[in-house]
CSV table of C-alpha atoms in Angstrom, one decimal:
chain,number,residue,atom,x,y,z
W,2,UNK,CA,-204.2,17.8,172.2
W,3,UNK,CA,-203.7,20.0,169.2
W,4,UNK,CA,-205.7,22.7,170.9
W,5,UNK,CA,-203.7,22.3,174.1
W,6,UNK,CA,-200.4,22.6,172.4
W,7,UNK,CA,-201.5,25.6,170.4
W,8,UNK,CA,-202.6,27.4,173.5
W,9,UNK,CA,-199.3,26.6,175.2
W,10,UNK,CA,-197.4,27.9,172.1
W,11,UNK,CA,-199.5,31.0,171.9
W,12,UNK,CA,-199.0,31.7,175.6
W,13,UNK,CA,-195.2,31.5,175.2
W,14,UNK,CA,-195.3,33.7,172.2
W,15,UNK,CA,-197.4,36.4,173.9
W,16,UNK,CA,-195.6,36.3,177.1
W,17,UNK,CA,-192.1,36.7,175.6
W,18,UNK,CA,-188.8,36.5,177.5
W,19,UNK,CA,-189.7,38.9,180.3
W,20,UNK,CA,-193.5,39.0,180.6
W,21,UNK,CA,-194.8,41.5,183.1
W,22,UNK,CA,-198.2,42.9,183.7
W,23,UNK,CA,-199.6,46.2,184.9
W,24,UNK,CA,-200.8,45.9,188.5
W,25,UNK,CA,-203.3,48.0,190.5
W,26,UNK,CA,-201.2,51.1,190.5
W,27,UNK,CA,-200.9,51.2,186.8
W,28,UNK,CA,-204.1,49.6,185.3
W,29,UNK,CA,-204.8,50.1,181.6
W,30,UNK,CA,-207.5,49.0,179.2
W,31,UNK,CA,-206.6,45.7,177.5
W,32,UNK,CA,-207.4,45.2,173.8
W,33,UNK,CA,-207.9,41.5,172.9
W,34,UNK,CA,-204.2,40.7,172.2
W,35,UNK,CA,-203.3,42.4,175.4
W,36,UNK,CA,-206.0,40.6,177.4
W,37,UNK,CA,-204.8,37.2,176.1
W,38,UNK,CA,-201.2,38.1,176.9
W,39,UNK,CA,-202.2,39.1,180.5
W,40,UNK,CA,-203.9,35.8,181.0
W,41,UNK,CA,-201.0,33.8,179.9
W,42,UNK,CA,-198.6,35.9,182.0
W,43,UNK,CA,-200.7,34.9,185.1
W,44,UNK,CA,-200.7,31.3,184.0
W,45,UNK,CA,-196.8,31.4,183.6
W,46,UNK,CA,-196.5,32.9,187.2
W,47,UNK,CA,-198.8,30.3,188.7
W,48,UNK,CA,-198.5,27.2,186.5
W,49,UNK,CA,-199.5,24.8,189.1
W,50,UNK,CA,-202.8,26.2,190.1
W,51,UNK,CA,-204.0,27.6,186.8
W,52,UNK,CA,-205.2,26.5,183.4
W,53,UNK,CA,-206.3,28.3,180.3
W,54,UNK,CA,-208.8,26.9,178.0
W,55,UNK,CA,-211.1,28.1,175.2
W,56,UNK,CA,-214.9,27.5,175.3
W,57,UNK,CA,-215.3,28.6,171.7
W,58,UNK,CA,-214.9,31.4,169.4
W,59,UNK,CA,-216.7,34.7,168.7
W,60,UNK,CA,-218.3,35.5,165.4
W,61,UNK,CA,-215.0,37.1,164.2
W,62,UNK,CA,-213.0,34.1,165.4
W,63,UNK,CA,-211.6,35.3,168.7
W,64,UNK,CA,-211.2,32.7,171.3
W,65,UNK,CA,-213.3,33.0,174.4
W,66,UNK,CA,-210.6,32.2,176.9
W,67,UNK,CA,-211.2,31.1,180.5
W,68,UNK,CA,-208.6,31.2,183.2
W,69,UNK,CA,-209.2,28.5,185.8
W,70,UNK,CA,-207.8,28.5,189.4
W,71,UNK,CA,-207.6,25.3,191.3
W,72,UNK,CA,-205.2,23.1,193.3
W,73,UNK,CA,-205.8,20.5,190.6
W,74,UNK,CA,-206.4,22.5,187.3
W,75,UNK,CA,-208.5,20.7,184.8
W,76,UNK,CA,-210.1,18.3,187.3
W,77,UNK,CA,-213.4,18.3,189.0
W,78,UNK,CA,-212.8,17.0,192.5
W,79,UNK,CA,-216.0,15.6,194.1
W,80,UNK,CA,-217.6,18.0,196.6
W,81,UNK,CA,-215.4,20.9,195.4
W,82,UNK,CA,-217.8,23.5,194.1
W,83,UNK,CA,-217.4,25.2,190.6
W,84,UNK,CA,-217.6,28.9,190.4
W,85,UNK,CA,-217.5,31.3,187.5
W,86,UNK,CA,-217.2,35.1,186.8
W,87,UNK,CA,-218.3,36.4,183.3
W,88,UNK,CA,-217.2,39.8,182.1
W,89,UNK,CA,-217.8,42.1,179.1
W,90,UNK,CA,-221.1,40.5,177.8
W,91,UNK,CA,-221.9,43.9,176.5
W,92,UNK,CA,-218.8,44.9,174.5
W,93,UNK,CA,-218.9,48.5,175.6
W,94,UNK,CA,-219.3,47.7,179.3
W,95,UNK,CA,-215.6,47.2,180.0
W,96,UNK,CA,-215.0,47.6,183.7
W,97,UNK,CA,-215.8,44.0,184.5
W,98,UNK,CA,-213.3,42.8,181.8
W,99,UNK,CA,-210.6,44.8,183.6
W,100,UNK,CA,-211.5,43.8,187.0
W,101,UNK,CA,-211.4,40.1,186.2
W,102,UNK,CA,-207.9,40.5,184.7
W,103,UNK,CA,-206.9,42.3,187.9
W,104,UNK,CA,-208.6,39.6,190.1
W,105,UNK,CA,-206.6,36.9,188.2
W,106,UNK,CA,-203.4,38.7,188.9
W,107,UNK,CA,-204.4,39.2,192.5
W,108,UNK,CA,-205.3,35.6,193.1
W,109,UNK,CA,-202.0,34.5,191.6
W,110,UNK,CA,-199.8,37.0,193.6
W,111,UNK,CA,-201.6,36.5,196.9
W,112,UNK,CA,-201.3,32.6,196.4
W,113,UNK,CA,-197.6,33.0,195.9
W,114,UNK,CA,-197.2,35.2,198.9
W,115,UNK,CA,-198.9,32.6,201.1
W,116,UNK,CA,-202.2,34.5,201.8
W,117,UNK,CA,-204.1,31.9,203.9
W,118,UNK,CA,-207.5,33.2,202.8
W,119,UNK,CA,-206.6,33.0,199.0
W,120,UNK,CA,-204.8,29.8,199.4
W,121,UNK,CA,-207.8,28.1,201.0
W,122,UNK,CA,-210.1,29.6,198.4
W,123,UNK,CA,-208.1,28.1,195.6
W,124,UNK,CA,-207.6,24.8,197.3
W,125,UNK,CA,-211.3,24.4,198.1
W,126,UNK,CA,-212.9,25.9,195.0
W,127,UNK,CA,-212.6,25.5,191.2
W,128,UNK,CA,-212.8,29.0,189.9
W,129,UNK,CA,-213.4,29.9,186.3
W,130,UNK,CA,-212.9,33.4,185.0
W,131,UNK,CA,-214.1,34.5,181.5
W,132,UNK,CA,-212.9,38.2,181.2
W,133,UNK,CA,-214.8,38.8,177.9
W,134,UNK,CA,-217.8,37.0,176.5
W,135,UNK,CA,-218.0,39.6,173.8
W,136,UNK,CA,-214.5,40.4,172.4
W,137,UNK,CA,-215.8,41.6,169.0
W,138,UNK,CA,-218.1,44.1,170.5
W,139,UNK,CA,-215.4,45.4,172.8
W,140,UNK,CA,-213.0,46.0,169.9
W,141,UNK,CA,-215.8,48.2,168.2
W,142,UNK,CA,-216.2,50.1,171.5
W,143,UNK,CA,-212.5,50.5,172.1
W,144,UNK,CA,-212.1,51.9,168.6
W,145,UNK,CA,-214.3,54.8,169.7
W,146,UNK,CA,-212.3,55.1,173.0
W,147,UNK,CA,-213.6,56.1,176.5
W,148,UNK,CA,-214.1,59.8,175.6
W,149,UNK,CA,-216.4,59.2,172.6
W,150,UNK,CA,-218.0,55.8,173.2
W,151,UNK,CA,-221.8,55.9,172.7
W,152,UNK,CA,-224.3,54.2,174.9
W,153,UNK,CA,-224.9,51.4,172.4
W,154,UNK,CA,-221.6,51.4,170.3
W,155,UNK,CA,-220.2,48.0,170.6
W,156,UNK,CA,-222.9,46.7,173.0
W,157,UNK,CA,-223.8,43.7,170.8
W,158,UNK,CA,-221.6,41.3,169.1
W,159,UNK,CA,-220.3,41.8,165.5
W,160,UNK,CA,-223.8,40.9,164.2
W,161,UNK,CA,-225.1,43.7,166.6
W,162,UNK,CA,-227.1,41.1,168.7
W,163,UNK,CA,-227.4,41.9,172.4
W,164,UNK,CA,-226.1,38.7,173.9
W,165,UNK,CA,-228.1,39.3,177.2
W,166,UNK,CA,-231.3,39.0,175.1
W,167,UNK,CA,-230.2,36.0,173.2
W,168,UNK,CA,-230.6,32.9,175.6
W,169,UNK,CA,-233.6,30.6,175.2
W,170,UNK,CA,-236.6,32.0,177.0
W,171,UNK,CA,-237.1,29.5,179.8
W,172,UNK,CA,-239.1,32.0,182.0
W,173,UNK,CA,-242.2,31.6,179.9
W,174,UNK,CA,-242.0,27.9,180.3
W,175,UNK,CA,-241.4,28.2,184.0
W,176,UNK,CA,-244.3,30.6,184.6
W,177,UNK,CA,-246.6,28.3,182.7
W,178,UNK,CA,-245.4,25.2,184.8
W,179,UNK,CA,-246.0,27.3,188.0
W,180,UNK,CA,-249.8,27.2,187.3
W,181,UNK,CA,-249.8,23.4,187.4
W,182,UNK,CA,-247.0,22.8,190.0
W,183,UNK,CA,-245.0,21.2,187.2
W,184,UNK,CA,-241.2,21.0,186.8
W,185,UNK,CA,-239.3,23.7,188.6
W,186,UNK,CA,-235.7,23.2,187.5
W,187,UNK,CA,-233.4,22.1,184.6
W,188,UNK,CA,-236.2,23.0,182.1
W,189,UNK,CA,-235.9,21.7,178.5
W,190,UNK,CA,-234.4,23.8,175.8
W,191,UNK,CA,-236.6,24.5,172.6
W,192,UNK,CA,-236.1,22.6,169.4
W,193,UNK,CA,-233.2,23.7,167.2
W,194,UNK,CA,-232.0,26.1,170.0
W,195,UNK,CA,-228.5,25.8,168.8
W,196,UNK,CA,-229.4,27.6,165.5
W,197,UNK,CA,-231.4,30.3,167.3
W,198,UNK,CA,-228.5,31.8,169.4
W,199,UNK,CA,-225.3,33.6,168.5
W,200,UNK,CA,-221.8,31.8,168.6
W,201,UNK,CA,-220.9,33.5,171.8
W,202,UNK,CA,-224.1,32.5,173.5
W,203,UNK,CA,-223.8,28.9,172.2
W,204,UNK,CA,-220.3,28.7,173.6
W,205,UNK,CA,-221.5,29.8,177.1
W,206,UNK,CA,-224.4,27.4,177.1
W,207,UNK,CA,-222.1,24.5,176.1
W,208,UNK,CA,-219.8,25.7,178.9
W,209,UNK,CA,-222.7,25.4,181.5
W,210,UNK,CA,-223.5,21.9,180.3
W,211,UNK,CA,-219.9,20.8,180.7
W,212,UNK,CA,-219.4,22.2,184.2
W,213,UNK,CA,-221.6,21.8,187.2
W,214,UNK,CA,-221.4,25.4,188.3
W,215,UNK,CA,-222.9,26.3,191.7
W,216,UNK,CA,-222.6,30.1,191.8
W,217,UNK,CA,-221.8,32.9,189.3
W,218,UNK,CA,-221.8,36.6,188.7
W,219,UNK,CA,-222.1,38.5,185.4
W,220,UNK,CA,-220.3,41.8,185.3
W,221,UNK,CA,-221.9,44.7,183.6
W,222,UNK,CA,-221.8,48.5,183.6
W,223,UNK,CA,-224.1,51.6,183.3
W,224,UNK,CA,-225.4,51.6,186.8
W,225,UNK,CA,-224.1,50.5,190.3
W,226,UNK,CA,-226.2,47.8,191.8
W,227,UNK,CA,-226.4,44.1,192.4
W,228,UNK,CA,-229.3,42.6,190.4
W,229,UNK,CA,-230.8,39.2,191.1
W,230,UNK,CA,-233.3,37.1,189.4
W,231,UNK,CA,-235.9,36.9,188.0
W,232,UNK,CA,-235.2,39.5,185.4
W,233,UNK,CA,-238.4,38.8,183.5
W,234,UNK,CA,-241.7,39.8,185.0
W,235,UNK,CA,-244.5,37.3,185.4
W,236,UNK,CA,-247.0,40.0,184.5
W,237,UNK,CA,-247.6,41.6,181.1
W,238,UNK,CA,-245.5,44.7,180.7
W,239,UNK,CA,-247.4,47.9,181.6
W,240,UNK,CA,-245.8,51.2,180.7
W,241,UNK,CA,-244.5,52.9,183.9
W,242,UNK,CA,-245.1,49.9,186.1
W,243,UNK,CA,-242.6,47.3,187.3
W,244,UNK,CA,-243.4,44.1,189.2
W,245,UNK,CA,-241.1,42.2,191.6
W,246,UNK,CA,-240.5,38.7,190.2
W,247,UNK,CA,-239.2,36.4,193.0
W,248,UNK,CA,-237.6,33.1,192.5
W,249,UNK,CA,-238.3,30.3,195.0
W,250,UNK,CA,-234.7,31.2,196.3
W,251,UNK,CA,-235.5,34.8,196.8
W,252,UNK,CA,-234.1,35.1,200.2
W,253,UNK,CA,-230.7,33.4,199.3
W,254,UNK,CA,-230.5,35.7,196.2
W,255,UNK,CA,-231.0,38.8,198.3
W,256,UNK,CA,-228.3,37.7,200.7
W,257,UNK,CA,-225.9,37.0,197.7
W,258,UNK,CA,-226.6,40.5,196.3
W,259,UNK,CA,-226.1,42.1,199.6
W,260,UNK,CA,-222.8,40.3,200.2
W,261,UNK,CA,-221.4,41.9,197.1
W,262,UNK,CA,-223.1,45.3,197.7
W,263,UNK,CA,-221.8,45.7,201.4
W,264,UNK,CA,-218.3,44.4,200.6
W,265,UNK,CA,-218.1,47.0,197.8
W,266,UNK,CA,-216.8,50.5,198.8
W,267,UNK,CA,-219.9,52.4,197.8
W,268,UNK,CA,-222.6,50.2,196.1
W,269,UNK,CA,-224.4,49.7,199.4
W,270,UNK,CA,-224.9,53.3,200.0
W,271,UNK,CA,-227.7,53.2,197.4
W,272,UNK,CA,-227.3,56.6,195.6
W,273,UNK,CA,-225.2,56.1,192.4
W,274,UNK,CA,-225.5,57.3,188.9
W,275,UNK,CA,-228.5,59.4,189.7
W,276,UNK,CA,-230.5,56.3,190.9
W,277,UNK,CA,-231.3,55.0,194.3
W,278,UNK,CA,-231.4,51.3,195.0
W,279,UNK,CA,-232.0,50.3,198.7
W,280,UNK,CA,-228.9,48.6,200.1
W,281,UNK,CA,-227.5,48.7,196.5
W,282,UNK,CA,-229.5,45.7,195.4
W,283,UNK,CA,-232.6,45.1,193.1
W,284,UNK,CA,-234.8,42.4,191.8
W,285,UNK,CA,-234.4,42.4,188.0
W,286,UNK,CA,-238.0,42.7,187.1
W,287,UNK,CA,-238.6,45.2,189.8
W,288,UNK,CA,-236.1,47.4,187.9
W,289,UNK,CA,-237.3,46.6,184.5
W,290,UNK,CA,-238.3,43.4,182.8
W,291,UNK,CA,-235.8,41.7,180.6
W,292,UNK,CA,-236.3,38.6,178.5
W,293,UNK,CA,-233.9,36.0,177.4
W,294,UNK,CA,-231.3,37.1,179.9
W,295,UNK,CA,-228.3,34.9,181.1
W,296,UNK,CA,-228.9,35.0,184.9
W,297,UNK,CA,-232.5,33.6,184.6
W,298,UNK,CA,-231.2,31.1,182.1
W,299,UNK,CA,-228.6,29.9,184.7
W,300,UNK,CA,-231.1,29.3,187.4
W,301,UNK,CA,-233.8,27.6,185.2
W,302,UNK,CA,-231.5,25.4,183.1
W,303,UNK,CA,-228.6,24.5,185.4
W,304,UNK,CA,-227.7,24.2,189.1
W,305,UNK,CA,-226.0,27.6,189.1
W,306,UNK,CA,-227.3,30.6,191.0
W,307,UNK,CA,-226.2,33.9,189.0
W,308,UNK,CA,-226.6,37.5,189.8
W,309,UNK,CA,-225.7,40.5,187.5
W,310,UNK,CA,-223.3,43.2,188.9
W,311,UNK,CA,-223.7,46.6,187.5
W,312,UNK,CA,-220.3,48.2,188.5
W,313,UNK,CA,-220.0,51.6,187.0
W,314,UNK,CA,-221.9,54.7,185.9
W,315,UNK,CA,-219.6,55.1,183.0
W,316,UNK,CA,-219.8,52.0,180.7
W,317,UNK,CA,-216.2,52.7,179.3
W,318,UNK,CA,-214.4,54.5,182.2
W,319,UNK,CA,-211.1,56.2,181.4
W,320,UNK,CA,-207.9,54.3,182.4
W,321,UNK,CA,-207.3,56.8,185.3
W,322,UNK,CA,-210.5,55.5,187.1
W,323,UNK,CA,-209.6,51.8,186.9
W,324,UNK,CA,-207.4,51.7,190.0
W,325,UNK,CA,-210.1,53.2,192.2
W,326,UNK,CA,-212.7,50.9,190.7
W,327,UNK,CA,-210.4,47.8,191.3
W,328,UNK,CA,-209.8,48.8,195.0
W,329,UNK,CA,-213.6,49.4,195.4
W,330,UNK,CA,-214.5,46.0,194.1
W,331,UNK,CA,-211.6,43.7,195.1
W,332,UNK,CA,-213.1,42.7,198.5
W,333,UNK,CA,-216.5,42.3,197.1
W,334,UNK,CA,-215.3,40.0,194.3
W,335,UNK,CA,-213.6,37.7,196.9
W,336,UNK,CA,-216.4,37.8,199.5
W,337,UNK,CA,-219.0,36.9,196.8
W,338,UNK,CA,-216.7,34.0,195.6
W,339,UNK,CA,-216.7,32.7,199.2
W,340,UNK,CA,-220.5,32.4,199.2
W,341,UNK,CA,-220.2,29.2,197.1
W,342,UNK,CA,-219.2,27.4,200.4
W,343,UNK,CA,-222.5,28.0,202.2
W,344,UNK,CA,-225.6,25.7,202.6
W,345,UNK,CA,-225.2,21.9,202.3
W,346,UNK,CA,-223.2,19.7,200.0
W,347,UNK,CA,-222.7,15.9,199.8
W,348,UNK,CA,-222.8,12.7,197.8
W,349,UNK,CA,-225.7,10.5,196.7
W,350,UNK,CA,-224.8,6.8,196.6
W,351,UNK,CA,-226.6,3.6,196.0
W,352,UNK,CA,-226.5,0.8,198.5
W,353,UNK,CA,-223.2,-0.5,197.0
W,354,UNK,CA,-221.6,2.9,197.5
W,355,UNK,CA,-221.7,3.7,193.9
W,356,UNK,CA,-222.4,7.5,193.2
W,357,UNK,CA,-225.6,8.4,191.5
W,358,UNK,CA,-225.5,11.1,188.9
W,359,UNK,CA,-228.5,13.3,188.1
W,360,UNK,CA,-230.3,12.5,191.4
W,361,UNK,CA,-232.6,15.3,192.5
W,362,UNK,CA,-232.1,17.2,195.8
W,363,UNK,CA,-235.3,18.9,197.1
W,364,UNK,CA,-235.7,21.2,200.1
W,365,UNK,CA,-239.1,21.2,201.7
W,366,UNK,CA,-240.6,24.7,201.3
W,367,UNK,CA,-238.3,25.9,198.5
W,368,UNK,CA,-239.8,24.8,195.2
W,369,UNK,CA,-236.6,24.5,193.2
W,370,UNK,CA,-234.4,21.4,193.0
W,371,UNK,CA,-230.8,20.9,192.2
W,372,UNK,CA,-229.2,17.7,190.8
W,373,UNK,CA,-226.1,15.7,191.4
W,374,UNK,CA,-223.3,15.9,189.0
W,375,UNK,CA,-221.7,12.9,187.2
W,376,UNK,CA,-219.7,12.1,190.2
W,377,UNK,CA,-222.7,12.0,192.4
W,378,UNK,CA,-221.9,15.2,194.3
W,379,UNK,CA,-224.4,18.1,194.9
W,380,UNK,CA,-224.3,21.6,196.3
W,381,UNK,CA,-227.3,23.4,197.5
W,382,UNK,CA,-227.0,27.1,198.6
W,383,UNK,CA,-229.1,27.8,201.8
W,384,UNK,CA,-229.5,30.4,204.4
W,385,UNK,CA,-228.9,29.3,208.1
W,386,UNK,CA,-231.8,27.4,209.4
W,387,UNK,CA,-233.3,23.9,209.7
W,388,UNK,CA,-234.4,22.1,206.5
W,389,UNK,CA,-235.9,18.8,205.4
W,390,UNK,CA,-234.0,17.6,202.4
W,391,UNK,CA,-234.9,14.7,200.1
W,392,UNK,CA,-232.7,13.0,197.5
W,393,UNK,CA,-234.4,11.0,194.8
W,394,UNK,CA,-233.4,9.2,191.6
W,395,UNK,CA,-235.2,7.0,189.0
W,396,UNK,CA,-235.3,3.4,190.3
W,397,UNK,CA,-234.5,4.2,193.8
W,398,UNK,CA,-236.5,4.8,197.0
W,399,UNK,CA,-236.1,8.4,198.1
W,400,UNK,CA,-234.3,9.4,201.3
W,401,UNK,CA,-235.1,12.3,203.5
W,402,UNK,CA,-233.0,13.9,206.2
W,403,UNK,CA,-233.5,16.9,208.5
W,404,UNK,CA,-230.4,19.1,208.8
W,405,UNK,CA,-229.5,22.4,210.5
W,406,UNK,CA,-227.4,24.8,208.5
W,407,UNK,CA,-225.1,27.3,210.2
W,408,UNK,CA,-223.6,30.6,209.1
W,409,UNK,CA,-220.2,29.0,208.4
W,410,UNK,CA,-219.1,26.5,205.8
W,411,UNK,CA,-221.5,24.1,204.1
W,412,UNK,CA,-222.8,21.2,206.0
W,413,UNK,CA,-221.9,17.8,204.6
W,414,UNK,CA,-225.1,15.7,204.1
W,415,UNK,CA,-224.7,12.3,202.2
W,416,UNK,CA,-227.6,10.2,201.0
W,417,UNK,CA,-227.7,6.4,200.4
W,418,UNK,CA,-230.6,5.3,198.2
W,419,UNK,CA,-231.9,1.8,198.1
W,420,UNK,CA,-233.1,0.2,194.9
W,421,UNK,CA,-236.9,0.4,194.5
W,422,UNK,CA,-238.9,-3.0,194.3
W,423,UNK,CA,-239.8,-3.6,190.8
W,424,UNK,CA,-243.5,-3.1,191.3
W,425,UNK,CA,-242.8,0.5,192.8
W,426,UNK,CA,-243.8,3.3,190.5
W,427,UNK,CA,-241.0,5.8,191.2
W,428,UNK,CA,-239.9,8.4,188.7
W,429,UNK,CA,-238.2,11.7,188.9
W,430,UNK,CA,-240.3,14.7,187.8
W,431,UNK,CA,-239.5,14.6,184.1
W,432,UNK,CA,-242.1,16.4,182.1
W,433,UNK,CA,-242.8,16.8,178.4
W,434,UNK,CA,-241.6,19.9,176.7
W,435,UNK,CA,-244.2,22.5,175.7
W,436,UNK,CA,-243.7,24.8,172.7
W,437,UNK,CA,-243.9,28.2,174.5
W,438,UNK,CA,-240.8,29.8,172.8
W,439,UNK,CA,-242.4,31.9,170.1
W,440,UNK,CA,-243.9,34.6,172.1
W,441,UNK,CA,-242.9,38.2,171.0
W,442,UNK,CA,-241.1,40.3,173.7
W,443,UNK,CA,-240.4,44.0,173.7
W,444,UNK,CA,-236.8,45.0,173.3
W,445,UNK,CA,-235.1,46.7,176.3
W,446,UNK,CA,-231.7,48.2,176.1
W,447,UNK,CA,-231.1,49.2,179.7
W,448,UNK,CA,-227.8,48.6,181.4
W,449,UNK,CA,-228.4,44.9,181.7
């Protein structure tokens, strides 16, 4: 309650009596205080569909504010998917930060104007927008300014730690498990992990634990390409050689990346920043191998599918370029968000119609499971096709259904599990944790 009232008070203070914001025709860079003010202006303009909350603080004490859009802010509605956008993970890669502020303003204005597409999106989705994961690094970069900002100035947090090399390395565990057909999802975290990551990383991991996110994008700069997992190569790093590292969901990740690339005004053309990426997309490890990154962590630890969007050749573009960048990315940001509504979704119940949390949903032929949330609902992104889907939970007999998925909205598929007889040995695929987290990895400071 104390935090809530302080957020409201701060919002009123920052908005003032006649709070207005700069729109697409007059976009400027936002320092931290200006960013917070912009978020609270949006919240004041659309109070019934927005909520502002903090997931924690940076090393220097700045709140990591999230702006939520929903027809019931602050409430998870069963079978309504959770989506997130994260910007400014690298403090000197600033375009994503500004695009997410603009997106927030756009969603609010279009909803108020009665735009049916935006209204439906907000009514059917719980959208979380974190404009800056690294506010301390941004302030360092902003002090240099767009004209003089160096390639690495402000990239890390105030301790100069690269936050996209700071998550627990679950890839090593996954690659080990692959050899024995062991656990393929929701991998365990290493001992004392909370003391091994930065405050900003800790806040984001706790955020992931508190919300059952389905789809996400992480906005970066320094290239123009939609990058998808895995970022870390399965093979030892060899100078001058890259190796494609496919997830079990490689096809859907390619589709997600293409959705953004082709809806973007120029990403899909391939030639940008002196590099060429066919269709404007790339597998992370095929580009260069990266350890302890956020998108791989999302896939291996949670139900969330995340891609990394590199959105500008210039990490800190001048304010004069922001309007063009916003118009080039606006449709892509909306189109990617809409992808959260594809595949299958549903509830898992027991035979008394009580929802079952943490049940596993497996799809034959795709070796990566998702789990139900605390309300018993699940979301499984899939391409169009026919699938054999199984729901299982400890103490229950599994249930299998064949379903055909179309290209439109997610198909609803509910499961009703019967209690297993006492002499039946049925358990979910929980496996012991192995200490594989001490391997040394080379530092890579590419755009991601």
